[in-house]
PDB file of C-alpha atoms in Angstrom:
ATOM      1  CA  MET W  16     120.598  94.398 113.553  1.00  0.00           C
ATOM      2  CA  ASP W  17     117.832  94.388 116.077  1.00  0.00           C
ATOM      3  CA  ILE W  18     114.336  94.113 114.489  1.00  0.00           C
ATOM      4  CA  ARG W  19     111.072  94.049 117.291  1.00  0.00           C
ATOM      5  CA  MET W  20     109.293  91.824 116.479  1.00  0.00           C
ATOM      6  CA  ASP W  21     107.835  91.500 120.015  1.00  0.00           C
ATOM      7  CA  THR W  22     103.768  90.439 120.624  1.00  0.00           C
ATOM      8  CA  GLY W  23     103.221  93.716 122.701  1.00  0.00           C
ATOM      9  CA  VAL W  24     101.650  96.210 122.285  1.00  0.00           C
ATOM     10  CA  SER W  25     101.640  98.143 118.567  1.00  0.00           C
ATOM     11  CA  ASP W  26     102.638 102.053 118.169  1.00  0.00           C
ATOM     12  CA  PRO W  27      99.515 103.462 118.755  1.00  0.00           C
ATOM     13  CA  THR W  28     100.145 106.595 116.401  1.00  0.00           C
ATOM     14  CA  CYS W  29     102.048 103.682 113.902  1.00  0.00           C
ATOM     15  CA  ASP W  30     103.845 106.981 111.834  1.00  0.00           C
ATOM     16  CA  ALA W  31     105.742 105.393 109.181  1.00  0.00           C
ATOM     17  CA  CYS W  32     104.110 102.345 108.828  1.00  0.00           C
ATOM     18  CA  ASP W  33     105.370  99.353 107.190  1.00  0.00           C
ATOM     19  CA  VAL W  34     102.420  97.253 105.128  1.00  0.00           C
ATOM     20  CA  VAL W  35     102.522  93.518 104.760  1.00  0.00           C
ATOM     21  CA  THR W  36     100.452  92.700 101.259  1.00  0.00           C
ATOM     22  CA  VAL W  37      98.889  88.790 101.032  1.00  0.00           C
ATOM     23  CA  PRO W  38      96.849  87.783  98.431  1.00  0.00           C
ATOM     24  CA  THR W  39      92.933  88.349  99.068  1.00  0.00           C
ATOM     25  CA  ARG W  40      92.280  85.200 100.329  1.00  0.00           C
ATOM     26  CA  GLN W  41      95.031  84.359 102.453  1.00  0.00           C
ATOM     27  CA  GLY W  42      94.534  87.924 104.150  1.00  0.00           C
ATOM     28  CA  LEU W  43      90.728  87.609 104.830  1.00  0.00           C
ATOM     29  CA  GLU W  44      91.305  84.389 106.666  1.00  0.00           C
ATOM     30  CA  ALA W  45      94.532  86.054 108.612  1.00  0.00           C
ATOM     31  CA  VAL W  46      91.881  88.785 108.884  1.00  0.00           C
ATOM     32  CA  ASP W  47      88.708  86.398 110.835  1.00  0.00           C
ATOM     33  CA  ILE W  48      91.807  84.453 112.790  1.00  0.00           C
ATOM     34  CA  LEU W  49      92.898  87.446 113.975  1.00  0.00           C
ATOM     35  CA  ARG W  50      88.993  88.902 115.246  1.00  0.00           C
ATOM     36  CA  ARG W  51      88.184  85.453 116.521  1.00  0.00           C
ATOM     37  CA  ALA W  52      91.156  85.616 118.841  1.00  0.00           C
ATOM     38  CA  ALA W  53      90.059  87.121 121.902  1.00  0.00           C
ATOM     39  CA  ARG W  54      93.344  88.319 123.735  1.00  0.00           C
ATOM     40  CA  GLU W  55      94.912  89.552 120.077  1.00  0.00           C
ATOM     41  CA  GLY W  56      93.479  92.470 117.633  1.00  0.00           C
ATOM     42  CA  VAL W  57      93.952  93.362 114.034  1.00  0.00           C
ATOM     43  CA  GLY W  58      94.764  96.238 113.275  1.00  0.00           C
ATOM     44  CA  SER W  59      93.895  98.418 110.243  1.00  0.00           C
ATOM     45  CA  VAL W  60      93.580  95.949 106.859  1.00  0.00           C
ATOM     46  CA  ILE W  61      93.637  97.820 103.396  1.00  0.00           C
ATOM     47  CA  HIS W  62      92.359  96.466 100.057  1.00  0.00           C
ATOM     48  CA  ASP W  63      93.346  97.215  96.325  1.00  0.00           C
ATOM     49  CA  ASP W  64      89.740  97.993  94.024  1.00  0.00           C
ATOM     50  CA  GLY W  65      90.703  94.966  92.152  1.00  0.00           C
ATOM     51  CA  CYS W  66      90.386  93.374  95.312  1.00  0.00           C
ATOM     52  CA  ASP W  67      93.749  91.082  94.303  1.00  0.00           C
ATOM     53  CA  THR W  68      95.802  92.127  97.585  1.00  0.00           C
ATOM     54  CA  LEU W  69      95.017  92.881 101.315  1.00  0.00           C
ATOM     55  CA  GLY W  70      97.762  95.115 102.814  1.00  0.00           C
ATOM     56  CA  PHE W  71      97.817  94.740 106.852  1.00  0.00           C
ATOM     57  CA  LEU W  72      99.213  97.609 108.688  1.00  0.00           C
ATOM     58  CA  VAL W  73     102.482  96.508 111.265  1.00  0.00           C
ATOM     59  CA  PRO W  74     105.279  98.708 112.887  1.00  0.00           C
ATOM     60  CA  PRO W  75     108.191 100.221 111.385  1.00  0.00           C
ATOM     61  CA  GLY W  76     111.339  98.415 111.032  1.00  0.00           C
ATOM     62  CA  THR W  77     108.805  95.166 110.237  1.00  0.00           C
ATOM     63  CA  ALA W  78     109.800  95.032 106.420  1.00  0.00           C
ATOM     64  CA  ALA W  79     114.013  93.799 107.818  1.00  0.00           C
ATOM     65  CA  ALA W  80     113.144  90.823 109.276  1.00  0.00           C
ATOM     66  CA  TRP W  81     110.024  89.370 107.390  1.00  0.00           C
ATOM     67  CA  ASP W  82     110.323  86.708 105.283  1.00  0.00           C
ATOM     68  CA  VAL W  83     106.956  84.853 104.939  1.00  0.00           C
ATOM     69  CA  PRO W  84     106.392  83.239 102.073  1.00  0.00           C
ATOM     70  CA  GLY W  85     103.355  84.788  99.656  1.00  0.00           C
ATOM     71  CA  SER W  86     103.646  88.031 101.379  1.00  0.00           C
ATOM     72  CA  THR W  87     105.672  91.296 101.131  1.00  0.00           C
ATOM     73  CA  CYS W  88     106.391  93.373 103.503  1.00  0.00           C
ATOM     74  CA  LEU W  89     107.177  97.246 102.549  1.00  0.00           C
ATOM     75  CA  GLU W  90     108.937  99.813 104.380  1.00  0.00           C
ATOM     76  CA  THR W  91     107.595 103.075 103.854  1.00  0.00           C
ATOM     77  CA  ASP W  92     110.379 104.463 105.783  1.00  0.00           C
ATOM     78  CA  GLY W  93     108.244 107.924 106.471  1.00  0.00           C
ATOM     79  CA  ARG W  94     107.217 108.333 102.417  1.00  0.00           C
ATOM     80  CA  GLY W  95     103.343 109.661 103.081  1.00  0.00           C
ATOM     81  CA  LEU W  96     101.474 106.227 105.464  1.00  0.00           C
ATOM     82  CA  SER W  97     101.659 107.963 108.329  1.00  0.00           C
ATOM     83  CA  VAL W  98      98.514 106.824 109.455  1.00  0.00           C
ATOM     84  CA  ASP W  99      95.319 108.496 112.043  1.00  0.00           C
ATOM     85  CA  VAL W 100      91.754 107.667 113.235  1.00  0.00           C
ATOM     86  CA  ASP W 101      90.919 110.147 110.602  1.00  0.00           C
ATOM     87  CA  ALA W 102      93.034 108.971 107.699  1.00  0.00           C
ATOM     88  CA  GLU W 103      91.654 107.946 103.681  1.00  0.00           C
ATOM     89  CA  PRO W 104      93.163 105.273 102.539  1.00  0.00           C
ATOM     90  CA  PRO W 105      97.122 105.770 102.277  1.00  0.00           C
ATOM     91  CA  VAL W 106      97.314 104.459  98.110  1.00  0.00           C
ATOM     92  CA  GLU W 107      94.817 105.937  95.279  1.00  0.00           C
ATOM     93  CA  GLY W 108      92.596 103.248  94.109  1.00  0.00           C
ATOM     94  CA  SER W 109      92.147 101.767  98.009  1.00  0.00           C
ATOM     95  CA  ASP W 110      90.298 101.261 100.381  1.00  0.00           C
ATOM     96  CA  TRP W 111      89.599 100.654 104.561  1.00  0.00           C
ATOM     97  CA  LEU W 112      88.556  96.870 104.993  1.00  0.00           C
ATOM     98  CA  LEU W 113      89.275  97.531 108.686  1.00  0.00           C
ATOM     99  CA  PRO W 114      89.430 101.475 108.893  1.00  0.00           C
ATOM    100  CA  PRO W 115      91.684 103.105 111.906  1.00  0.00           C
ATOM    101  CA  GLY W 116      89.494 103.620 114.755  1.00  0.00           C
ATOM    102  CA  GLU W 117      87.864 100.519 114.051  1.00  0.00           C
ATOM    103  CA  ALA W 118      90.615  98.655 114.874  1.00  0.00           C
ATOM    104  CA  ASP W 119      94.470  99.434 116.549  1.00  0.00           C
ATOM    105  CA  LEU W 120      96.642 101.077 114.388  1.00  0.00           C
ATOM    106  CA  ALA W 121      98.807  98.036 113.184  1.00  0.00           C
ATOM    107  CA  THR W 122      99.285  94.630 113.983  1.00  0.00           C
ATOM    108  CA  ASP W 123     101.788  93.074 116.299  1.00  0.00           C
ATOM    109  CA  PRO W 124     104.016  91.258 113.237  1.00  0.00           C
ATOM    110  CA  ALA W 125     104.821  88.388 115.284  1.00  0.00           C
ATOM    111  CA  VAL W 126     100.434  87.529 115.490  1.00  0.00           C
ATOM    112  CA  LEU W 127     100.235  88.256 112.493  1.00  0.00           C
ATOM    113  CA  ARG W 128     102.440  85.968 111.440  1.00  0.00           C
ATOM    114  CA  ALA W 129     101.300  83.048 112.939  1.00  0.00           C
ATOM    115  CA  ALA W 130      97.581  84.370 111.339  1.00  0.00           C
ATOM    116  CA  LEU W 131      98.894  83.863 107.573  1.00  0.00           C
ATOM    117  CA  GLY W 132     100.261  80.765 108.756  1.00  0.00           C
ATOM    118  CA  GLU W 133      96.956  79.086 110.067  1.00  0.00           C
ATOM    119  CA  ALA W 134      95.318  80.905 106.949  1.00  0.00           C
ATOM    120  CA  ALA W 135      97.876  78.965 104.814  1.00  0.00           C
ATOM    121  CA  ARG W 136      97.584  75.762 106.269  1.00  0.00           C
ATOM    122  CA  LEU W 137      93.512  76.222 106.210  1.00  0.00           C
ATOM    123  CA  ILE W 138      93.257  77.230 102.386  1.00  0.00           C
ATOM    124  CA  ARG W 139      95.665  74.196 101.617  1.00  0.00           C
ATOM    125  CA  ALA W 140      93.341  71.437 103.310  1.00  0.00           C
ATOM    126  CA  ALA W 141      90.287  73.143 101.957  1.00  0.00           C
ATOM    127  CA  ASP W 142      91.592  72.859  98.812  1.00  0.00           C
ATOM    128  CA  SER W 143      92.768  69.278  98.678  1.00  0.00           C
ATOM    129  CA  CYS W 144      89.268  68.524  99.621  1.00  0.00           C
ATOM    130  CA  ARG W 145      87.908  69.126  96.316  1.00  0.00           C
TER     131      ARG W 145
END
């Protein structure tokens, strides 16, 4: 099966985006990493009310090949997660950390994979210094 995992521009409409969820601490580190990288943008990011997880919108089809430890990628397959710049958070009890319109609609999966890996290494290093 051929899955798009290139580092090109994300689908601008993000119809039926998949969602990568990660623990908040790792997700916030990844957002910082992505925002500091001048050439790579971060797409829309959502957080839950309990602040336990962050969800990164990624292009449809990402879930089929997602295998990053400590994260989950959910395939929406057109079940109500079509995002536009005027969108409310797609899940009740959530809110946008980076809403559509202030960020790209979706984060490139390869770029997100690298940022999550770097975030995990930074967290391990910080925790080992305690």
